[in-house]
PDB file of C-alpha atoms in Angstrom:
ATOM      1  CA  MET D   1      31.451 -32.077  34.304  1.00 52.00           C
ATOM      2  CA  GLY D   2      29.605 -32.100  31.316  1.00 53.00           C
ATOM      3  CA  ILE D   3      27.060 -29.832  29.686  1.00 53.00           C
ATOM      4  CA  SER D   4      23.439 -30.930  29.912  1.00 49.00           C
ATOM      5  CA  THR D   5      20.826 -30.069  27.828  1.00 49.00           C
ATOM      6  CA  ILE D   6      17.337 -28.626  28.112  1.00 51.00           C
ATOM      7  CA  GLY D   7      14.635 -31.217  28.490  1.00 49.00           C
ATOM      8  CA  PHE D   8      12.203 -30.069  25.836  1.00 46.00           C
ATOM      9  CA  ALA D   9      11.389 -31.029  21.973  1.00 48.00           C
ATOM     10  CA  SER D  10      12.434 -29.338  19.278  1.00 47.00           C
ATOM     11  CA  ALA D  11       9.656 -30.320  17.314  1.00 50.00           C
ATOM     12  CA  SER D  12       7.226 -28.472  19.240  1.00 52.00           C
ATOM     13  CA  LEU D  13       8.967 -25.171  18.165  1.00 51.00           C
ATOM     14  CA  PRO D  14       8.096 -23.461  14.433  1.00 54.00           C
ATOM     15  CA  ARG D  15      10.275 -23.393  12.040  1.00 60.00           C
ATOM     16  CA  ARG D  16      11.789 -20.005  11.437  1.00 58.00           C
ATOM     17  CA  GLY D  17      10.355 -18.951   7.770  1.00 57.00           C
ATOM     18  CA  ALA D  18       7.358 -21.655   8.472  1.00 57.00           C
ATOM     19  CA  LYS D  19       3.966 -20.646   7.177  1.00 59.00           C
ATOM     20  CA  ALA D  20       0.627 -20.682   9.351  1.00 57.00           C
ATOM     21  CA  PRO D  21      -1.425 -23.658   8.921  1.00 57.00           C
ATOM     22  CA  ILE D  22      -4.132 -22.773   6.496  1.00 56.00           C
ATOM     23  CA  GLU D  23      -7.955 -23.011   8.579  1.00 58.00           C
ATOM     24  CA  LYS D  24     -10.087 -25.133   6.829  1.00 55.00           C
ATOM     25  CA  PRO D  25     -13.954 -23.814   6.441  1.00 55.00           C
ATOM     26  CA  ARG D  26     -16.175 -25.382   9.511  1.00 60.00           C
ATOM     27  CA  LEU D  27     -19.512 -26.714  10.005  1.00 56.00           C
ATOM     28  CA  GLN D  28     -21.955 -24.726  11.099  1.00 60.00           C
ATOM     29  CA  PRO D  29     -24.599 -26.639  13.188  1.00 62.00           C
ATOM     30  CA  GLY D  30     -27.393 -27.682  10.975  1.00 59.00           C
ATOM     31  CA  SER D  31     -25.327 -27.451   7.501  1.00 55.00           C
ATOM     32  CA  THR D  32     -23.912 -30.239   5.334  1.00 53.00           C
ATOM     33  CA  THR D  33     -20.997 -30.473   3.528  1.00 49.00           C
ATOM     34  CA  LYS D  34     -23.067 -29.408   0.647  1.00 49.00           C
ATOM     35  CA  ASP D  35     -22.574 -26.099   1.551  1.00 47.00           C
ATOM     36  CA  LEU D  36     -18.704 -26.352   1.255  1.00 47.00           C
ATOM     37  CA  SER D  37     -18.996 -27.522  -1.647  1.00 47.00           C
ATOM     38  CA  MET D  38     -20.799 -24.216  -3.296  1.00 48.00           C
ATOM     39  CA  LYS D  39     -17.834 -22.037  -2.017  1.00 51.00           C
ATOM     40  CA  THR D  40     -19.392 -20.676   1.027  1.00 50.00           C
ATOM     41  CA  ILE D  41     -17.292 -19.679   3.769  1.00 50.00           C
ATOM     42  CA  VAL D  42     -16.702 -19.059   7.548  1.00 51.00           C
ATOM     43  CA  THR D  43     -16.425 -15.742   9.232  1.00 51.00           C
ATOM     44  CA  PRO D  44     -16.638 -14.290  12.303  1.00 53.00           C
ATOM     45  CA  ARG D  45     -20.069 -12.895  11.646  1.00 53.00           C
ATOM     46  CA  GLY D  46     -21.075 -16.578  10.227  1.00 50.00           C
ATOM     47  CA  TRP D  47     -22.108 -18.045   6.695  1.00 47.00           C
ATOM     48  CA  CYS D  48     -21.964 -15.747   3.691  1.00 52.00           C
ATOM     49  CA  PRO D  49     -21.682 -16.542   0.258  1.00 59.00           C
ATOM     50  CA  ALA D  50     -18.422 -16.146  -2.080  1.00 58.00           C
ATOM     51  CA  SER D  51     -17.128 -12.999  -2.754  1.00 63.00           C
ATOM     52  CA  ARG D  52     -18.800 -11.074  -6.177  1.00 84.00           C
ATOM     53  CA  PHE D  53     -15.838  -9.259  -6.804  1.00 88.00           C
ATOM     54  CA  ASN D  54     -14.345  -9.841 -10.166  1.00 89.00           C
ATOM     55  CA  LYS D  55     -10.714  -8.540 -10.649  1.00 90.00           C
ATOM     56  CA  ALA D  56     -10.782  -9.977 -14.287  1.00 91.00           C
ATOM     57  CA  LEU D  57     -13.461  -7.218 -14.973  1.00 92.00           C
ATOM     58  CA  LEU D  58     -11.744  -4.425 -14.188  1.00 94.00           C
ATOM     59  CA  PRO D  59     -11.068  -1.824 -16.621  1.00 94.00           C
ATOM     60  CA  LEU D  60      -7.594  -1.822 -17.929  1.00 94.00           C
ATOM     61  CA  ALA D  61      -5.176   0.256 -16.144  1.00 95.00           C
ATOM     62  CA  LEU D  62      -3.921   2.429 -19.589  1.00 94.00           C
ATOM     63  CA  GLY D  63      -7.600   2.915 -20.654  1.00 94.00           C
ATOM     64  CA  PHE D  64      -8.643   3.806 -17.352  1.00 95.00           C
ATOM     65  CA  TYR D  65      -6.377   6.114 -16.246  1.00 95.00           C
ATOM     66  CA  ARG D  66      -6.647   8.202 -19.323  1.00 95.00           C
ATOM     67  CA  ALA D  67     -10.199   7.979 -18.946  1.00 95.00           C
ATOM     68  CA  GLU D  68      -9.782   9.942 -15.388  1.00 94.00           C
ATOM     69  CA  GLY D  69      -8.256  12.799 -17.084  1.00 94.00           C
ATOM     70  CA  LEU D  70      -4.713  11.784 -16.302  1.00 95.00           C
ATOM     71  CA  LYS D  71      -1.832  12.382 -18.849  1.00 95.00           C
ATOM     72  CA  LEU D  72       0.810   9.760 -18.645  1.00 95.00           C
ATOM     73  CA  ARG D  73       4.236  10.354 -19.373  1.00 95.00           C
ATOM     74  CA  GLY D  74       7.201   8.307 -20.412  1.00 94.00           C
ATOM     75  CA  ALA D  75       7.563   5.213 -21.494  1.00 93.00           C
ATOM     76  CA  GLY D  76       7.987   1.696 -20.263  1.00 93.00           C
ATOM     77  CA  LYS D  77       5.438   0.338 -17.942  1.00 95.00           C
ATOM     78  CA  TRP D  78       5.863   3.054 -15.214  1.00 96.00           C
ATOM     79  CA  ARG D  79       4.628   6.466 -16.202  1.00 96.00           C
ATOM     80  CA  SER D  80       3.991   9.836 -14.499  1.00 96.00           C
ATOM     81  CA  ALA D  81       1.346  12.285 -14.051  1.00 96.00           C
ATOM     82  CA  LEU D  82       0.228  14.927 -12.185  1.00 96.00           C
ATOM     83  CA  CYS D  83      -1.035  13.765  -8.799  1.00 96.00           C
ATOM     84  CA  PRO D  84      -4.512  14.583  -8.507  1.00 95.00           C
ATOM     85  CA  PHE D  85      -4.800  14.117  -4.927  1.00 95.00           C
ATOM     86  CA  HIS D  86      -2.944  17.184  -3.974  1.00 95.00           C
ATOM     87  CA  ASN D  87      -1.939  20.446  -5.673  1.00 94.00           C
ATOM     88  CA  ASP D  88       0.547  19.163  -8.246  1.00 92.00           C
ATOM     89  CA  HIS D  89       2.621  21.270 -10.615  1.00 94.00           C
ATOM     90  CA  GLU D  90       5.345  18.467 -11.489  1.00 94.00           C
ATOM     91  CA  PRO D  91       4.793  14.773 -11.926  1.00 95.00           C
ATOM     92  CA  SER D  92       4.927  13.128  -8.775  1.00 96.00           C
ATOM     93  CA  LEU D  93       2.613  10.352  -9.280  1.00 96.00           C
ATOM     94  CA  ARG D  94       3.774   7.201 -10.898  1.00 97.00           C
ATOM     95  CA  VAL D  95       1.409   5.139 -12.623  1.00 97.00           C
ATOM     96  CA  ASN D  96       2.166   1.018 -13.565  1.00 97.00           C
ATOM     97  CA  ILE D  97       0.254   0.844 -16.738  1.00 95.00           C
ATOM     98  CA  HIS D  98       0.182  -3.250 -16.684  1.00 95.00           C
ATOM     99  CA  THR D  99      -1.292  -3.775 -12.907  1.00 94.00           C
ATOM    100  CA  GLY D 100      -2.665  -0.202 -12.349  1.00 95.00           C
ATOM    101  CA  ALA D 101      -0.582   0.138  -8.774  1.00 97.00           C
ATOM    102  CA  PHE D 102       0.232   4.033  -8.320  1.00 97.00           C
ATOM    103  CA  ARG D 103       2.322   5.734  -5.936  1.00 97.00           C
ATOM    104  CA  CYS D 104       2.454   9.835  -5.437  1.00 96.00           C
ATOM    105  CA  PHE D 105       5.915  10.407  -4.081  1.00 96.00           C
ATOM    106  CA  VAL D 106       4.666  13.619  -2.482  1.00 96.00           C
ATOM    107  CA  CYS D 107       1.494  13.119  -0.695  1.00 95.00           C
ATOM    108  CA  ASP D 108       1.868   9.357  -0.384  1.00 95.00           C
ATOM    109  CA  ALA D 109      -1.004   8.176  -1.765  1.00 95.00           C
ATOM    110  CA  HIS D 110      -0.639   4.534  -2.944  1.00 96.00           C
ATOM    111  CA  GLY D 111      -2.387   1.777  -3.973  1.00 96.00           C
ATOM    112  CA  GLY D 112      -2.254  -1.689  -5.817  1.00 95.00           C
ATOM    113  CA  ASP D 113      -4.943  -1.451  -9.062  1.00 95.00           C
ATOM    114  CA  VAL D 114      -7.616   1.082 -10.545  1.00 96.00           C
ATOM    115  CA  LEU D 115      -9.833   0.041  -7.641  1.00 96.00           C
ATOM    116  CA  ALA D 116      -7.865   1.510  -5.209  1.00 96.00           C
ATOM    117  CA  PHE D 117      -7.278   4.290  -7.118  1.00 97.00           C
ATOM    118  CA  TYR D 118     -10.827   5.346  -7.812  1.00 97.00           C
ATOM    119  CA  ARG D 119     -11.806   4.514  -4.154  1.00 96.00           C
ATOM    120  CA  LEU D 120      -9.463   7.134  -3.037  1.00 96.00           C
ATOM    121  CA  ARG D 121     -10.538   9.601  -5.855  1.00 95.00           C
ATOM    122  CA  ALA D 122     -14.374   9.393  -5.352  1.00 95.00           C
ATOM    123  CA  ARG D 123     -13.954   8.271  -1.388  1.00 96.00           C
ATOM    124  CA  VAL D 124     -16.433   5.588  -1.918  1.00 95.00           C
ATOM    125  CA  GLY D 125     -16.165   1.980  -0.425  1.00 94.00           C
ATOM    126  CA  PHE D 126     -14.849  -1.058  -1.804  1.00 93.00           C
ATOM    127  CA  VAL D 127     -18.263  -2.852  -2.823  1.00 91.00           C
ATOM    128  CA  GLU D 128     -19.367   0.618  -4.398  1.00 93.00           C
ATOM    129  CA  ALA D 129     -16.336   1.368  -6.033  1.00 94.00           C
ATOM    130  CA  ALA D 130     -16.381  -2.044  -7.584  1.00 93.00           C
ATOM    131  CA  LYS D 131     -19.972  -1.510  -8.672  1.00 92.00           C
ATOM    132  CA  ARG D 132     -19.192   1.303 -10.512  1.00 94.00           C
ATOM    133  CA  LEU D 133     -15.932   0.270 -12.283  1.00 94.00           C
ATOM    134  CA  GLY D 134     -18.219  -2.886 -13.239  1.00 92.00           C
ATOM    135  CA  ALA D 135     -16.342  -5.703 -11.557  1.00 92.00           C
ATOM    136  CA  TRP D 136     -19.297  -6.478  -8.709  1.00 89.00           C
ATOM    137  CA  GLU D 137     -21.253  -9.381  -9.985  1.00 85.00           C
ATOM    138  CA  GLU D 138     -24.722  -9.359  -8.881  1.00 76.00           C
ATOM    139  CA  ARG D 139     -26.075 -13.203  -8.185  1.00 70.00           C
TER     140      ARG D 139
END
C-alpha cells in the first residue's frame, strides 16, 4: 500500500509572498498607443490625464509645522508638540521633521506628510489641500 499524490499542478498555485501582476494600461476603442506614451491611464471611470499632484512642491516639514503654530520640542528627527486636534495640555503629538509624518498618541490623529496634516486641520479634500499648499500643477 503506497501513498498516493493528489493530481494537480503545483505551478498553478501562487507562491507565498508573490506579488500580484501589474496590469498594463488598456487601449480604449478609437485610441492609439500614442495616448499611452503621453502618460494617460485607464481608470474604472475611463481615461484621465496623469496626476497633477507634485509631492516635491510640498513645503518642508519643519517650516510648515512652525508656520502652523506648533512649538516643536526635543531633538532628532521626531519632535513633540501640543496636538491641535484635541484639547491638549502636554505634548502628545509626535512629528517627523524629515518626512512630515505625524501621530497623536491621545486622539490617534496620524498621517504620512504635511498634506495629510493640512487636510485634517483644514477639513478639505486632497485636491483642495494640494492647491492651497502649492503642490497642484495646473496644465
